[in-house]
Amino acid sequence: MTQTLPPPATSAVDQAHRLSLDPLAMPERLLLGPGPSNAHPDVLAAMARPPVGHLDHTFLRLMGEVQELLRYAWQTDNRLTIPVSATGSAAWETCIANTVERGDTFLVAINGYFGHRMADMASRYGANVVIIKKPMGQAFSLEELEAALVEHQPRLLGLIHAETSAGVLQPMEGVGEACRRHGTLLLLDTVTSLGGVPLFLDRWGVDMSYSCSQKCLSCPPGLGPVTIGPRAEERLKSRTGKVPNWYLDITLLSQYWGSDRVYHHTAPVNMNYGLREALRLLAEEGLDAAWQRHRRNAELLWEGLQSLGLKLAVDERLRLPTLTTVYIPEGVDGKAFARSLLDEEGVEIGCGLGDFAGKVWRIGLMGQNSAAENVERLIDLLRQRLPGAA
Ligand SMILES: Cc1ncc(COP(=O)(O)O)c(C=O)c1O
């Protein structure tokens, strides 16, 4: 039997509408916002390969390589290191779903938008959420964190390593040791730091972390790497009840990602091709070189912005190399300016979130986008387009 298709759109408006939805006609952008960043051409080429079966022995080998390369990127030996088939938020929820039980005290250090998300997620799993707070643009000192550990004796501490809403890098010196002294598990958000700033999970004593594919790894959004260390595994074993989320149950997931290879869900094969290539490119450059490149280009950006008379929102000591927050000059409509930069120049920058909404632009230099020519292009555009720029 033949199927009757709807009649083709005929009006010019319908035609234009259809064309605008054609992914092959999507515009090319330079993505200098909070993420995603541009995907590396080799990553896109890898993703364009025809998929094999998700239990094909060649794919199983590739999965193992993704895991090994993730361990390298995070500097960890954690057995439970896998890319969750969803974005960073699902990897985040994997950590919480597996290690939190009703009534556990969960200390969340909030200095921006994503800290609030941590508190919200933990509360949905029944945690007794305790919050310590700092204004956006600031970070927590070791003394402040330790004082809160002493006062609340939490089962978990949740920290954002790179607060994308504020452009702040949380110093990690001594935090893992303090958590061990108090029997607290340390959960660290590395969504905007993995591959872009120095990160030593095992040396720092981080028990669990999660990230994303779409920022400093130069891969499209779609996978959420997660890693769970031995102390968190112990916690998992001592749970009194089932993990309340089937899809994110790391024990079930690890039967697919571990040697058993038991079907759990159909892994997004092509996303994993892309992530494997992205991680290979990072390993080829070397972590040190990648971290130094991000730092060098961020410094170039900071100098350029200041040379235009713009004011950076975060003190240099805590400034995040992968994401810079800069105050929108008085009299400029930040949103309209960002929109015109996008429409007329094809360059994306981000607007503020949370307490920084309407006050700052967020400029990302992540992954392959962290390049001197991108900084120069943006500074030139700002010089041309901002009224009164020096
Ligand atoms: C610090 C931080 N954590 C978590 C997330 C959530 O990641 P995703 O959007 O991949 O779910 C983001 C996203 O930008 C982020 O910047």
XYZ file of C-alpha atoms and ligand atoms in Angstrom:
406
model
C 0.000 0.000 0.000
C 1.326 3.457 -0.824
C 1.219 6.161 1.768
C -0.342 9.511 0.986
C 1.998 12.366 1.822
C 0.668 15.807 2.735
C 0.740 18.240 -0.190
C 4.028 20.202 -0.438
C 4.065 23.680 1.059
C 3.527 26.193 -1.655
C 3.486 29.683 -0.213
C 6.771 31.618 -0.023
C 6.364 31.873 3.741
C 5.984 28.108 4.055
C 8.996 27.576 1.801
C 11.163 29.903 3.869
C 9.964 28.282 7.056
C 10.858 24.829 5.779
C 14.263 26.001 4.615
C 15.029 27.636 7.935
C 14.444 24.299 9.655
C 16.777 22.419 7.346
C 19.797 21.381 9.451
C 21.956 21.452 6.325
C 21.181 25.156 6.063
C 22.032 26.013 9.666
C 24.464 28.932 9.912
C 28.084 28.511 10.928
C 28.915 30.346 14.131
C 31.974 31.077 16.162
C 30.756 29.963 19.586
C 32.425 32.155 22.193
C 29.681 31.821 24.788
C 29.365 29.558 27.837
C 29.009 26.442 25.684
C 28.684 24.608 23.463
C 31.939 25.546 21.806
C 32.656 24.700 18.180
C 33.230 21.030 17.525
C 36.597 20.104 16.031
C 36.307 19.134 12.316
C 37.948 15.755 13.058
C 35.298 15.123 15.717
C 32.529 15.930 13.229
C 34.171 13.670 10.651
C 34.315 10.836 13.192
C 30.636 11.347 14.008
C 29.715 11.176 10.325
C 30.935 7.563 10.070
C 28.092 5.055 9.686
C 27.122 3.610 13.065
C 27.958 0.004 13.955
C 25.863 -1.963 16.421
C 26.167 -0.874 20.031
C 27.317 -4.379 21.005
C 29.619 -4.797 17.996
C 33.046 -5.896 19.242
C 34.683 -2.938 17.480
C 32.392 -0.517 19.327
C 33.071 -2.276 22.633
C 36.778 -1.663 22.054
C 36.123 1.981 21.274
C 34.100 2.278 24.510
C 37.094 0.998 26.451
C 39.289 3.617 24.805
C 36.839 6.395 25.671
C 37.009 5.289 29.306
C 40.810 5.173 29.320
C 41.078 8.615 27.711
C 38.555 10.063 30.178
C 40.669 8.755 33.049
C 43.657 10.526 31.525
C 41.736 13.797 31.056
C 40.583 13.719 34.677
C 43.846 12.282 36.034
C 42.096 9.455 37.821
C 42.313 5.681 38.053
C 38.617 5.329 38.933
C 37.193 2.068 37.614
C 33.718 3.591 37.292
C 34.462 6.170 34.602
C 31.932 6.302 31.766
C 30.152 8.769 29.500
C 26.465 8.842 30.440
C 24.267 8.905 27.325
C 22.873 12.369 28.003
C 24.225 15.829 28.830
C 26.303 16.905 31.828
C 23.254 17.350 34.053
C 22.464 13.631 33.749
C 26.060 12.749 34.679
C 25.628 15.056 37.681
C 22.395 13.353 38.651
C 24.139 9.976 38.291
C 26.525 10.945 41.108
C 23.688 12.097 43.339
C 21.225 9.303 42.552
C 23.790 6.635 43.389
C 25.264 8.018 46.593
C 22.509 9.994 48.304
C 19.860 8.407 50.513
C 16.913 10.073 52.195
C 18.039 12.151 55.157
C 21.751 12.329 54.218
C 23.211 15.726 54.972
C 24.469 17.254 51.742
C 26.491 20.452 52.044
C 26.365 22.614 48.917
C 28.715 25.567 48.441
C 26.881 28.079 46.273
C 28.601 30.953 44.480
C 26.521 30.985 41.322
C 23.706 29.497 39.297
C 25.015 25.928 39.163
C 25.413 25.669 42.923
C 21.662 26.229 43.168
C 21.109 23.391 40.710
C 23.247 21.108 42.898
C 21.042 21.937 45.910
C 17.849 21.379 43.918
C 19.016 18.010 42.578
C 20.157 16.781 45.993
C 16.836 17.781 47.592
C 14.920 15.758 44.986
C 16.759 12.641 46.219
C 15.663 13.345 49.777
C 18.915 14.862 51.052
C 18.939 17.218 53.995
C 20.500 20.053 52.013
C 22.643 22.565 53.894
C 23.860 25.595 51.994
C 26.804 27.923 52.400
C 26.737 30.921 50.114
C 29.060 33.526 48.625
C 28.255 36.347 46.200
C 28.858 35.590 42.527
C 32.446 36.399 41.593
C 33.898 34.971 44.815
C 35.131 31.496 45.803
C 35.260 29.581 49.088
C 38.408 29.510 51.210
C 39.581 26.214 52.710
C 38.841 27.644 56.167
C 35.235 28.431 55.207
C 34.708 24.967 53.776
C 36.336 23.264 56.766
C 34.249 25.302 59.226
C 31.091 24.141 57.450
C 32.307 20.515 57.493
C 32.917 20.776 61.241
C 29.528 22.361 61.887
C 27.349 20.138 59.712
C 29.324 16.849 59.438
C 27.780 16.245 56.004
C 27.845 12.964 54.162
C 28.596 14.842 50.938
C 30.060 18.180 49.901
C 29.110 19.509 46.459
C 31.422 22.058 44.839
C 31.521 23.695 41.423
C 35.119 23.760 40.217
C 34.426 26.205 37.371
C 31.276 28.308 37.946
C 30.207 29.074 34.381
C 27.672 31.651 35.540
C 30.276 33.708 37.400
C 33.595 32.922 35.702
C 35.177 31.752 38.960
C 37.662 28.920 39.493
C 37.323 27.324 42.942
C 40.755 26.692 44.563
C 40.996 23.006 45.510
C 44.096 22.999 47.723
C 43.392 20.918 50.844
C 39.647 20.436 50.199
C 39.860 16.685 49.558
C 41.950 16.121 52.699
C 39.474 18.124 54.778
C 36.605 16.019 53.424
C 38.464 12.816 54.344
C 39.077 14.073 57.873
C 35.326 14.536 58.305
C 34.185 11.380 56.510
C 32.556 13.448 53.762
C 32.408 12.506 50.084
C 33.565 15.244 47.721
C 31.527 15.778 44.543
C 33.123 18.193 42.073
C 31.469 19.727 38.989
C 34.104 19.860 36.240
C 31.792 20.737 33.360
C 33.697 23.907 32.402
C 37.129 22.762 33.547
C 37.744 19.288 32.064
C 40.417 19.697 29.387
C 40.717 23.465 29.957
C 42.245 24.024 33.389
C 44.526 21.934 35.613
C 42.568 19.111 37.146
C 43.970 16.261 39.246
C 41.021 14.299 40.625
C 42.945 11.568 42.444
C 45.680 13.830 43.808
C 43.011 16.227 45.087
C 41.002 13.454 46.730
C 37.840 14.081 44.697
C 35.416 11.174 45.130
C 33.061 11.883 42.239
C 32.988 14.192 39.268
C 31.028 14.803 36.094
C 31.508 16.849 32.967
C 30.155 17.349 29.461
C 31.242 16.762 25.892
C 30.494 20.223 24.512
C 32.882 22.639 26.160
C 36.652 22.181 26.483
C 36.576 18.840 24.635
C 35.297 20.431 21.390
C 32.654 17.764 20.808
C 28.915 18.475 20.320
C 26.594 18.229 23.339
C 25.167 14.784 24.058
C 27.425 12.877 26.445
C 28.024 13.437 30.156
C 31.213 11.822 31.424
C 31.029 10.688 35.036
C 33.632 9.208 37.371
C 33.057 7.580 40.741
C 35.951 6.745 43.048
C 36.501 3.959 45.603
C 35.096 5.826 48.631
C 31.916 6.648 46.712
C 31.717 3.021 45.567
C 31.815 1.954 49.238
C 28.932 4.325 49.928
C 27.047 2.795 47.028
C 27.565 -0.710 48.434
C 26.262 0.325 51.833
C 22.980 1.772 50.503
C 19.933 0.484 52.296
C 17.621 0.956 49.304
C 17.722 0.689 45.544
C 19.134 3.554 43.482
C 15.892 5.420 42.768
C 16.719 6.124 39.113
C 16.937 3.115 36.807
C 18.632 4.808 33.842
C 21.362 6.368 35.980
C 22.053 3.387 38.250
C 25.854 3.158 37.878
C 25.911 -0.528 38.842
C 23.628 -1.393 35.920
C 25.503 0.991 33.628
C 28.842 -0.519 34.559
C 27.613 -3.985 33.570
C 27.377 -2.592 30.031
C 30.541 -0.484 30.225
C 32.520 -3.115 32.173
C 33.650 -6.583 31.071
C 30.131 -8.141 31.286
C 28.768 -6.116 28.346
C 25.168 -6.650 29.393
C 22.659 -4.673 27.365
C 21.434 -1.647 29.313
C 20.420 0.924 26.713
C 21.392 1.601 23.117
C 24.492 3.762 23.455
C 24.599 6.755 21.077
C 27.256 5.175 18.907
C 28.152 8.233 16.844
C 28.383 10.513 19.891
C 30.934 8.089 21.274
C 32.864 8.189 17.989
C 32.989 11.949 18.425
C 34.017 11.842 22.067
C 36.720 9.272 21.351
C 38.193 11.566 18.682
C 37.879 14.649 20.918
C 39.706 12.891 23.753
C 42.333 11.589 21.355
C 42.974 15.151 20.162
C 43.334 16.288 23.781
C 45.774 13.470 24.537
C 47.715 14.242 21.364
C 48.135 17.877 22.429
C 48.829 16.817 26.021
C 46.988 18.051 29.103
C 49.717 20.473 30.148
C 49.877 22.063 26.724
C 46.071 22.345 26.541
C 45.881 23.939 30.006
C 48.649 26.401 29.144
C 46.985 27.326 25.845
C 43.687 28.054 27.625
C 45.525 30.225 30.167
C 47.560 32.116 27.532
C 44.544 32.962 25.389
C 42.438 33.918 28.391
C 45.148 36.380 29.449
C 45.148 37.803 25.935
C 41.375 38.236 26.163
C 41.553 39.883 29.595
C 44.179 42.358 28.345
C 42.140 43.078 25.212
C 38.905 43.699 27.125
C 40.659 45.977 29.605
C 42.321 47.863 26.755
C 38.802 48.726 25.535
C 38.019 50.222 28.931
C 35.856 47.256 29.993
C 35.847 45.957 33.561
C 36.235 42.267 34.386
C 33.868 40.896 37.022
C 36.258 38.522 38.814
C 39.527 39.202 40.599
C 42.473 37.845 38.584
C 43.359 35.370 41.361
C 40.048 33.504 40.908
C 39.407 34.189 37.235
C 38.448 31.185 35.140
C 40.526 30.810 31.941
C 37.744 29.036 30.067
C 34.964 31.570 30.791
C 35.361 35.288 31.357
C 32.681 37.544 32.813
C 32.933 41.186 31.776
C 30.626 44.016 32.847
C 28.371 45.399 30.125
C 29.182 49.113 29.777
C 26.569 51.564 30.968
C 23.979 52.508 28.365
C 24.471 49.326 26.319
C 21.640 46.788 26.023
C 23.693 43.626 26.593
C 21.173 41.226 25.095
C 20.567 43.306 21.967
C 24.308 43.755 21.498
C 24.959 40.000 21.757
C 22.121 39.354 19.309
C 23.508 41.782 16.735
C 26.984 40.223 17.079
C 25.403 36.850 16.364
C 23.231 37.958 13.443
C 25.667 40.301 11.760
C 29.029 38.690 12.496
C 28.151 35.079 13.304
C 29.851 35.318 16.700
C 28.099 34.096 19.846
C 28.814 35.465 23.305
C 26.665 34.730 26.359
C 24.593 36.960 28.622
C 24.522 36.824 32.430
C 22.753 34.241 34.583
C 21.387 34.516 38.129
C 22.590 37.623 39.995
C 24.748 38.513 36.985
C 21.738 38.602 34.601
C 21.749 41.873 32.659
C 25.085 42.896 34.161
C 27.745 40.856 32.375
C 28.603 39.136 29.139
C 30.096 35.673 29.368
C 32.892 34.953 26.918
C 34.048 31.376 26.552
C 37.392 30.282 25.173
C 36.973 26.540 25.316
C 38.686 23.677 23.531
C 39.817 24.485 20.012
C 38.123 27.897 20.291
C 40.822 28.931 22.741
C 42.974 30.470 20.015
C 44.680 33.858 19.658
C 42.933 34.594 16.331
C 39.515 34.187 17.969
C 40.488 36.579 20.742
C 41.749 39.116 18.213
C 38.609 38.805 16.122
C 36.334 39.373 19.103
C 38.341 42.313 20.455
C 38.307 43.932 16.993
C 34.552 43.478 16.741
C 33.994 44.947 20.192
C 36.232 47.885 19.314
C 34.230 48.552 16.147
C 30.784 48.033 17.633
C 30.843 49.292 21.212
C 30.067 52.970 21.535
C 33.056 54.827 22.973
C 35.392 51.781 22.982
C 38.982 52.960 23.081
C 29.104 24.381 35.692
C 28.057 23.633 34.928
N 27.520 22.538 35.469
C 26.579 21.827 34.832
C 26.117 22.201 33.587
C 25.053 21.398 32.919
O 25.553 20.725 31.812
P 24.602 20.310 30.584
O 24.064 21.594 30.024
O 25.539 19.600 29.655
O 23.533 19.439 31.123
C 26.655 23.340 32.976
C 26.183 23.757 31.656
O 26.564 24.750 31.114
C 27.658 24.072 33.670
O 28.200 25.160 33.122
